[in-house]
């Protein structure tokens, strides 16, 4: 069984391939032009999807078609070209054009996952007996489409991460005049309210010590998005040590989430050639 259904992987690969520069099968600098050919980008892209979904090691996913070294080298090449970030931005723009991002309602929250290998953005986890952990401060729109994130160690509090997380709104272009930011009780402080006022944002913050059912706010959208992201095992248990690589996998996961939501929501209103026969 494929790691993702074809109605999702094919549009992902089509746009991803359009962002890649042209490469000859054989290196033009070789004097004879008869050395080992370059591994197809499609093969490596499928390997990246498998790594993201299953969370296994590079050696475990390597086979006769592609080695672990090739996967790492091609991954780093694509990161230097900014392909993963561009792919995510295109997915967001497409979703906004066809369905529409709900930017007047924003939800922000943190999520702690395991990082057994440590690394640049790992720290002692307060919920895992001091083991190495990774925290992401994620931001979503009113439906749950991931808009951006900040990565840091698990020992960091959510509140100081709010400002750099909200800075990701600057990449989205024109914004509504009135934006409400939904936050949990971890952000209940005068400092947070001052920060929101300085940015012209309205805050709906749960109060400490008061029971707040999840239905009382639209905060559950970001919680659901964290669950969607944790379904990709490479993010739920991260062995990568470099922040650029972790962000690349997050960008790929966010693109999958966005395109999947786009296809599901557009299925009843749009028609296209490769449209799934049933609503995904």
Short mmCIF file of C-alpha atoms in Angstrom, two decimals, residues 111-212:
data_model
loop_
_atom_site.label_atom_id
_atom_site.label_comp_id
_atom_site.label_asym_id
_atom_site.label_seq_id
_atom_site.Cartn_x
_atom_site.Cartn_y
_atom_site.Cartn_z
CA UNK A 111 2.95 20.97 21.60
CA UNK A 112 5.77 18.88 23.11
CA UNK A 113 7.11 15.81 21.33
CA UNK A 114 10.06 13.51 21.88
CA UNK A 115 13.54 14.27 20.53
CA UNK A 116 15.69 11.32 21.62
CA UNK A 117 18.68 12.47 19.59
CA UNK A 118 18.78 15.99 21.02
CA UNK A 119 19.86 18.66 18.59
CA UNK A 120 19.71 22.40 18.00
CA UNK A 121 16.08 22.87 19.11
CA UNK A 122 15.83 20.19 21.81
CA UNK A 123 15.69 20.62 25.58
CA UNK A 124 14.78 18.85 28.81
CA UNK A 125 11.12 17.90 28.68
CA UNK A 126 9.12 18.73 31.82
CA UNK A 127 6.52 16.10 30.92
CA UNK A 128 8.92 13.25 30.10
CA UNK A 129 11.21 12.95 33.16
CA UNK A 130 13.73 15.42 31.82
CA UNK A 131 14.41 13.54 28.60
CA UNK A 132 15.18 15.45 25.42
CA UNK A 133 12.07 16.96 23.85
CA UNK A 134 11.01 19.37 21.13
CA UNK A 135 8.36 22.07 21.46
CA UNK A 136 6.61 23.69 18.53
CA UNK A 137 4.50 26.80 18.93
CA UNK A 138 2.02 26.37 16.10
CA UNK A 139 -0.47 28.79 14.57
CA UNK A 140 -3.53 27.87 12.51
CA UNK A 141 -6.43 29.66 10.87
CA UNK A 142 -10.04 29.27 11.96
CA UNK A 143 -10.35 25.88 10.24
CA UNK A 144 -7.03 24.43 11.35
CA UNK A 145 -4.80 25.05 8.33
CA UNK A 146 -1.21 25.39 9.64
CA UNK A 147 0.13 28.90 9.05
CA UNK A 148 3.52 28.71 10.74
CA UNK A 149 5.50 27.49 13.70
CA UNK A 150 8.42 28.23 16.00
CA UNK A 151 10.67 25.37 17.12
CA UNK A 152 12.46 25.36 20.45
CA UNK A 153 13.37 23.13 23.37
CA UNK A 154 10.66 21.43 25.39
CA UNK A 155 11.73 23.37 28.50
CA UNK A 156 10.53 26.70 27.06
CA UNK A 157 7.20 28.18 28.19
CA UNK A 158 4.50 28.85 25.60
CA UNK A 159 4.02 32.53 26.44
CA UNK A 160 7.43 33.91 25.28
CA UNK A 161 6.98 32.08 21.97
CA UNK A 162 3.76 33.91 21.12
CA UNK A 163 5.44 36.99 19.58
CA UNK A 164 7.72 35.11 17.12
CA UNK A 165 4.80 32.82 16.25
CA UNK A 166 2.53 35.76 15.42
CA UNK A 167 5.34 37.20 13.27
CA UNK A 168 4.54 34.44 10.78
CA UNK A 169 1.38 36.40 9.90
CA UNK A 170 3.57 38.85 7.98
CA UNK A 171 4.14 36.18 5.31
CA UNK A 172 0.42 35.87 4.53
CA UNK A 173 -0.11 39.19 2.78
CA UNK A 174 -3.22 41.33 3.43
CA UNK A 175 -4.95 40.47 6.70
CA UNK A 176 -8.46 41.25 8.02
CA UNK A 177 -8.89 44.38 10.10
CA UNK A 178 -10.20 42.45 13.11
CA UNK A 179 -8.31 39.31 14.12
CA UNK A 180 -9.11 37.27 17.22
CA UNK A 181 -6.35 35.10 18.66
CA UNK A 182 -7.56 32.09 20.68
CA UNK A 183 -5.19 31.01 23.46
CA UNK A 184 -5.27 28.62 26.40
CA UNK A 185 -4.65 29.45 30.07
CA UNK A 186 -0.88 29.23 29.63
CA UNK A 187 -1.02 32.65 27.98
CA UNK A 188 -3.20 34.24 30.67
CA UNK A 189 -1.06 37.23 31.66
CA UNK A 190 -0.95 41.00 31.30
CA UNK A 191 2.17 40.67 29.16
CA UNK A 192 0.25 38.62 26.59
CA UNK A 193 -2.64 41.08 26.51
CA UNK A 194 -0.23 43.99 26.06
CA UNK A 195 1.47 42.15 23.22
CA UNK A 196 -1.85 41.56 21.44
CA UNK A 197 -2.91 45.19 21.95
CA UNK A 198 0.35 46.45 20.44
CA UNK A 199 -0.29 44.37 17.34
CA UNK A 200 -3.92 45.40 17.06
CA UNK A 201 -5.18 41.88 17.77
CA UNK A 202 -8.08 40.76 19.94
CA UNK A 203 -7.39 37.98 22.42
CA UNK A 204 -9.70 35.29 23.71
CA UNK A 205 -7.68 33.73 26.50
CA UNK A 206 -8.79 31.02 28.90
CA UNK A 207 -8.47 32.06 32.54
CA UNK A 208 -6.27 30.17 34.94
CA UNK A 209 -8.11 28.18 37.58
CA UNK A 210 -11.39 28.10 35.66
CA UNK A 211 -12.71 25.07 33.85
CA UNK A 212 -13.01 25.82 30.15
#
